[in-house]
C-alpha cells in the first residue's frame, strides 16, 4: 500500500458508485427525491478527486525524486474525502464542502513539500498542475462560502 493509487483508485471507484446510486434508488422508489447537487459533489469531490489524488501522489514523488506520503497521511486524506462524500450524499453541504477544502489543502501541501524537497525537476508542463490545483482551491472555497451562506448563491 506504499503507492497512493492503490488506496485512492478503489476509493474513487466506490465514490463513483455512490454518486450514480442516486438514480436507481430514486427510480425504484427507495428515495422520494434526488439531488443533482449531491450527485455533482459526490462525483467531483469524491470520484474524480480520489483519482486525481491517487495519480498525483504517485506521480509527483517519482517526477521529483522524493518519497510518497506515509500511509497514515494517505489514510487521513482518504478519511477527509469519505467525510466529504458522506456529507454530500446526506445533503449536509456545509460539512461536505468544508471537508473538501481540507482535502484540497492537504493534497496541495503534500505536493508542495515534495516540490520544495525535489531531487530532480519535474517536466516543465507540471506548472499546469499547480495552476489547476490553485484554481480548484478557489472553486472549493467559493462553493464552501455558498454552502455556509457567506457568499451569494449566484457565485456557485
CSV table of N, CA, C and O in Angstrom, one decimal, residues 49 56-57 77 101-115 129-138:
chain,number,residue,atom,x,y,z
A,49,UNK,N,-11.8,13.4,-7.6
A,49,UNK,CA,-10.7,13.8,-6.8
A,49,UNK,C,-9.9,12.7,-6.3
A,49,UNK,O,-8.7,12.8,-6.1
A,56,UNK,N,-1.6,12.0,-8.6
A,56,UNK,CA,-0.6,13.0,-8.3
A,56,UNK,C,0.3,12.5,-7.1
A,56,UNK,O,1.5,12.8,-7.2
A,57,UNK,N,-0.3,11.8,-6.2
A,57,UNK,CA,0.6,11.4,-5.0
A,57,UNK,C,1.5,10.2,-5.4
A,57,UNK,O,2.4,9.9,-4.7
A,77,UNK,N,-6.1,11.7,4.3
A,77,UNK,CA,-6.7,12.3,3.1
A,77,UNK,C,-7.9,11.5,2.7
A,77,UNK,O,-9.0,12.0,2.3
A,101,UNK,N,-12.5,21.2,1.1
A,101,UNK,CA,-11.4,22.3,1.2
A,101,UNK,C,-10.2,21.7,2.0
A,101,UNK,O,-9.1,21.9,1.6
A,102,UNK,N,-10.5,21.0,3.1
A,102,UNK,CA,-9.5,20.4,3.9
A,102,UNK,C,-8.7,19.4,3.0
A,102,UNK,O,-7.5,19.3,3.0
A,103,UNK,N,-9.4,18.6,2.2
A,103,UNK,CA,-8.8,17.6,1.3
A,103,UNK,C,-7.9,18.3,0.3
A,103,UNK,O,-6.7,17.9,0.0
A,104,UNK,N,-8.4,19.4,-0.3
A,104,UNK,CA,-7.6,20.2,-1.3
A,104,UNK,C,-6.3,20.8,-0.6
A,104,UNK,O,-5.3,20.7,-1.2
A,105,UNK,N,-6.5,21.4,0.5
A,105,UNK,CA,-5.3,21.9,1.2
A,105,UNK,C,-4.3,20.8,1.5
A,105,UNK,O,-3.1,21.0,1.4
A,106,UNK,N,-4.8,19.7,2.0
A,106,UNK,CA,-3.9,18.6,2.3
A,106,UNK,C,-3.1,18.1,1.1
A,106,UNK,O,-1.9,18.0,1.1
A,107,UNK,N,-3.8,17.9,0.0
A,107,UNK,CA,-3.1,17.5,-1.2
A,107,UNK,C,-2.1,18.5,-1.7
A,107,UNK,O,-1.0,18.2,-2.1
A,108,UNK,N,-2.5,19.8,-1.7
A,108,UNK,CA,-1.6,20.8,-2.2
A,108,UNK,C,-0.4,20.9,-1.3
A,108,UNK,O,0.8,21.0,-1.8
A,109,UNK,N,-0.6,20.8,0.0
A,109,UNK,CA,0.6,20.8,1.0
A,109,UNK,C,1.5,19.6,0.7
A,109,UNK,O,2.7,19.8,0.7
A,110,UNK,N,0.9,18.4,0.5
A,110,UNK,CA,1.8,17.2,0.3
A,110,UNK,C,2.6,17.4,-1.0
A,110,UNK,O,3.8,17.0,-1.1
A,111,UNK,N,2.0,17.9,-2.1
A,111,UNK,CA,2.7,18.1,-3.3
A,111,UNK,C,3.7,19.2,-3.2
A,111,UNK,O,4.8,19.1,-3.8
A,112,UNK,N,3.4,20.3,-2.6
A,112,UNK,CA,4.3,21.4,-2.4
A,112,UNK,C,5.5,21.0,-1.7
A,112,UNK,O,6.7,21.4,-2.0
A,113,UNK,N,5.4,20.2,-0.6
A,113,UNK,CA,6.5,19.7,0.1
A,113,UNK,C,7.5,18.9,-0.7
A,113,UNK,O,8.7,19.0,-0.7
A,114,UNK,N,6.9,18.1,-1.6
A,114,UNK,CA,7.7,17.3,-2.5
A,114,UNK,C,8.4,18.1,-3.5
A,114,UNK,O,9.5,17.8,-3.9
A,115,UNK,N,7.7,19.1,-4.0
A,115,UNK,CA,8.3,20.0,-5.0
A,115,UNK,C,9.5,20.8,-4.4
A,115,UNK,O,10.6,20.9,-5.0
A,129,UNK,N,-0.2,21.7,-13.3
A,129,UNK,CA,-0.8,21.0,-12.2
A,129,UNK,C,-1.0,22.0,-11.0
A,129,UNK,O,-2.0,22.0,-10.4
A,130,UNK,N,0.1,22.8,-10.8
A,130,UNK,CA,-0.1,23.8,-9.7
A,130,UNK,C,-1.2,24.8,-10.0
A,130,UNK,O,-1.9,25.1,-9.1
A,131,UNK,N,-1.2,25.3,-11.2
A,131,UNK,CA,-2.3,26.2,-11.6
A,131,UNK,C,-3.7,25.6,-11.4
A,131,UNK,O,-4.6,26.2,-10.9
A,132,UNK,N,-3.8,24.3,-11.8
A,132,UNK,CA,-5.1,23.6,-11.7
A,132,UNK,C,-5.5,23.4,-10.3
A,132,UNK,O,-6.7,23.6,-9.9
A,133,UNK,N,-4.5,23.1,-9.4
A,133,UNK,CA,-4.8,22.9,-8.0
A,133,UNK,C,-5.2,24.2,-7.4
A,133,UNK,O,-6.1,24.2,-6.5
A,134,UNK,N,-4.6,25.3,-7.7
A,134,UNK,CA,-4.9,26.6,-7.2
A,134,UNK,C,-6.3,27.0,-7.6
A,134,UNK,O,-7.1,27.5,-6.8
A,135,UNK,N,-6.6,26.8,-8.9
A,135,UNK,CA,-7.9,27.2,-9.4
A,135,UNK,C,-9.0,26.3,-8.7
A,135,UNK,O,-10.1,26.8,-8.4
A,136,UNK,N,-8.7,25.1,-8.5
A,136,UNK,CA,-9.7,24.2,-7.8
A,136,UNK,C,-9.9,24.6,-6.4
A,136,UNK,O,-11.0,24.5,-5.9
A,137,UNK,N,-8.8,25.1,-5.7
A,137,UNK,CA,-9.0,25.5,-4.4
A,137,UNK,C,-9.9,26.8,-4.3
A,137,UNK,O,-10.7,26.9,-3.4
A,138,UNK,N,-9.7,27.7,-5.2
A,138,UNK,CA,-10.6,28.8,-5.3
A,138,UNK,C,-12.0,28.4,-5.5
A,138,UNK,O,-12.9,28.9,-4.8
